[in-house]
XYZ file of C-alpha atoms in Angstrom:
200
model
C -8.941 2.738 -6.069
C -7.637 3.294 -9.080
C -3.804 3.288 -9.414
C -1.011 3.465 -11.930
C 2.184 2.379 -12.554
C 4.947 3.989 -9.990
C 8.597 4.663 -11.010
C 10.745 2.186 -9.452
C 13.826 4.866 -9.251
C 14.043 7.359 -6.505
C 16.118 9.556 -8.770
C 18.051 9.221 -11.957
C 21.075 7.332 -12.132
C 23.855 8.160 -14.563
C 25.787 5.674 -17.437
C 23.436 3.306 -19.257
C 20.132 3.235 -19.214
C 18.630 0.226 -17.210
C 17.473 -2.400 -18.267
C 13.421 -3.360 -17.300
C 14.106 -7.150 -17.696
C 16.228 -6.647 -14.875
C 13.774 -4.759 -12.638
C 11.332 -6.842 -13.687
C 13.151 -10.014 -12.611
C 14.597 -8.425 -9.219
C 10.437 -7.355 -7.960
C 9.402 -11.327 -9.522
C 12.259 -12.718 -6.970
C 11.302 -10.656 -4.353
C 7.498 -11.140 -4.274
C 8.346 -15.346 -4.579
C 10.965 -15.312 -1.610
C 8.783 -13.352 0.456
C 6.281 -15.853 0.456
C 8.294 -18.738 0.633
C 10.635 -17.251 3.671
C 9.400 -15.068 5.101
C 10.252 -11.081 5.457
C 12.851 -11.858 8.195
C 14.888 -13.973 6.314
C 14.859 -12.541 3.375
C 17.812 -10.836 1.834
C 19.036 -8.817 -0.944
C 22.184 -11.600 -1.790
C 19.239 -14.021 -2.297
C 16.845 -11.852 -4.159
C 19.975 -11.053 -6.493
C 20.858 -14.623 -6.899
C 17.105 -15.858 -7.172
C 16.582 -12.994 -10.179
C 19.805 -13.840 -11.985
C 22.089 -10.893 -11.038
C 23.992 -8.940 -8.255
C 23.539 -7.208 -5.155
C 25.088 -4.155 -6.604
C 22.407 -4.059 -9.273
C 20.008 -4.353 -6.562
C 21.351 -1.497 -4.461
C 21.767 0.779 -8.032
C 17.803 0.795 -7.908
C 16.457 0.055 -4.062
C 18.442 1.582 -1.326
C 17.568 -0.860 1.080
C 15.523 -4.519 1.665
C 12.248 -2.149 2.663
C 12.530 0.367 -0.113
C 12.256 -3.276 -2.073
C 9.768 -5.288 -0.205
C 7.910 -1.698 -0.414
C 7.814 -1.541 -4.418
C 6.930 -5.151 -4.844
C 4.490 -5.330 -2.444
C 3.059 -2.559 -3.417
C 3.911 -1.906 -7.167
C 1.014 0.484 -8.039
C 0.083 3.663 -5.766
C -3.411 4.495 -5.691
C -4.611 7.521 -7.237
C -8.034 7.827 -7.223
C -11.476 6.811 -5.997
C -13.353 4.971 -8.711
C -16.874 5.104 -7.609
C -18.755 8.202 -9.419
C -18.807 11.064 -7.144
C -21.940 12.240 -5.432
C -22.041 9.460 -2.023
C -20.072 8.824 0.408
C -20.853 5.976 1.638
C -19.958 4.371 -1.558
C -17.023 5.873 -1.435
C -16.115 4.928 1.756
C -16.860 0.962 0.744
C -14.853 1.586 -2.217
C -12.151 2.516 0.066
C -12.703 -0.006 2.564
C -12.931 -2.855 -0.170
C -9.351 -1.604 -2.130
C -7.550 -1.644 1.200
C -9.149 -4.934 1.506
C -7.794 -5.884 -1.281
C -4.238 -5.074 -1.259
C -3.563 -5.861 2.443
C -4.985 -9.155 1.514
C -2.258 -10.701 -1.171
C 0.155 -13.175 -0.132
C 3.189 -10.907 -0.947
C 1.706 -8.050 1.357
C 0.172 -10.370 4.005
C 4.470 -11.943 4.369
C 5.811 -8.558 4.161
C 3.569 -6.711 6.503
C 4.620 -7.197 9.983
C 8.538 -6.729 9.099
C 8.062 -4.198 6.719
C 6.125 -2.037 9.175
C 8.774 -2.660 11.832
C 11.435 -1.003 9.581
C 9.212 2.190 7.762
C 8.358 2.613 11.650
C 12.428 2.731 12.566
C 13.604 4.868 9.535
C 12.117 8.361 9.052
C 13.761 8.994 5.335
C 12.474 5.587 4.169
C 9.000 6.303 5.934
C 8.652 9.739 4.004
C 9.448 8.013 1.021
C 6.858 5.582 1.212
C 4.255 7.695 2.381
C 5.037 10.038 -0.324
C 3.705 7.732 -2.847
C 0.104 8.171 -1.729
C -0.187 11.618 -1.810
C -2.461 11.403 -5.154
C -4.673 9.180 -3.333
C -4.841 11.620 0.157
C -6.103 14.129 -2.361
C -8.879 12.372 -3.922
C -9.883 11.441 -0.737
C -10.243 15.545 0.654
C -11.331 16.082 -2.663
C -14.874 13.485 -2.033
C -15.201 14.625 1.432
C -15.124 18.221 0.837
C -17.418 17.666 -1.518
C -19.693 15.507 0.659
C -19.185 18.568 2.758
C -20.745 20.715 0.601
C -23.686 18.529 0.347
C -24.361 18.222 3.692
C -23.595 14.845 3.549
C -20.515 14.614 6.453
C -19.758 16.878 9.177
C -17.501 20.062 8.429
C -14.899 19.416 11.127
C -14.251 15.764 9.840
C -10.363 15.516 9.152
C -9.897 13.519 5.927
C -6.279 12.190 7.025
C -8.120 10.826 10.012
C -10.842 8.807 7.571
C -7.347 7.445 6.009
C -6.075 6.503 9.222
C -9.483 4.934 9.843
C -10.021 2.795 6.795
C -6.091 1.884 6.600
C -5.913 0.966 10.304
C -9.113 -1.472 10.279
C -8.043 -2.894 7.579
C -4.340 -3.647 8.732
C -5.116 -4.383 12.170
C -7.476 -6.544 10.968
C -5.008 -8.432 8.532
C -2.204 -8.769 11.256
C -4.412 -10.008 14.107
C -6.238 -12.822 12.275
C -4.044 -13.152 9.168
C -5.374 -16.791 7.949
C -8.939 -15.778 7.762
C -10.693 -14.272 4.476
C -12.144 -10.723 4.782
C -15.369 -10.809 2.771
C -18.007 -8.495 1.616
C -19.537 -8.492 4.731
C -16.430 -7.318 6.383
C -16.617 -4.649 3.933
C -20.293 -3.862 4.317
C -20.467 -3.992 8.544
C -17.128 -2.041 8.687
C -18.523 0.595 6.394
C -21.544 1.133 8.134
C -19.559 1.684 11.338
C -17.425 4.495 9.692
C -20.242 6.033 8.049
C -23.049 5.834 10.826
C -20.952 5.249 14.180
C -21.819 2.826 16.595
C -24.484 5.148 19.014
C -28.031 4.578 18.191
């Protein structure tokens, strides 16, 4: 999937314009600390110290540790499916490969368990996080609608369920077997299961 940079700010702030160098230093410090000490041990104070700034500067940009970590782990929100239209199997394979590539980075692997728990416990944060993926959900709906018109896909397939199957399969695999690589063979076999099912 194709991704465009997503703005860090959730709302404009008054006063002096923000310094992008501070933003970059904070995100870099957060990524380094996640890999070094893990999500549960990460604190805003530790990030501020590593970035050479203050906790006040952090909280002006991100409302919580979970929001900061999410922005660090997923700095770009997917916006499109890169494969040429016309082949739903290729689309699904590309989506699985993209999800695999995102979820298996060292920063995301370190962030996921704690981040999932915090997002699940905070409805407002969950809404803000999910809003960043609006464009990719729209892309999946568009590709699925095209496939239905071509007769490739059953008309009753819900695109949201397809997103859940792809994201859920990848996420569960990473959480259950965190130290093993997800190779192209995993992508190919999982694509076959999604596209063809398991019934002969």
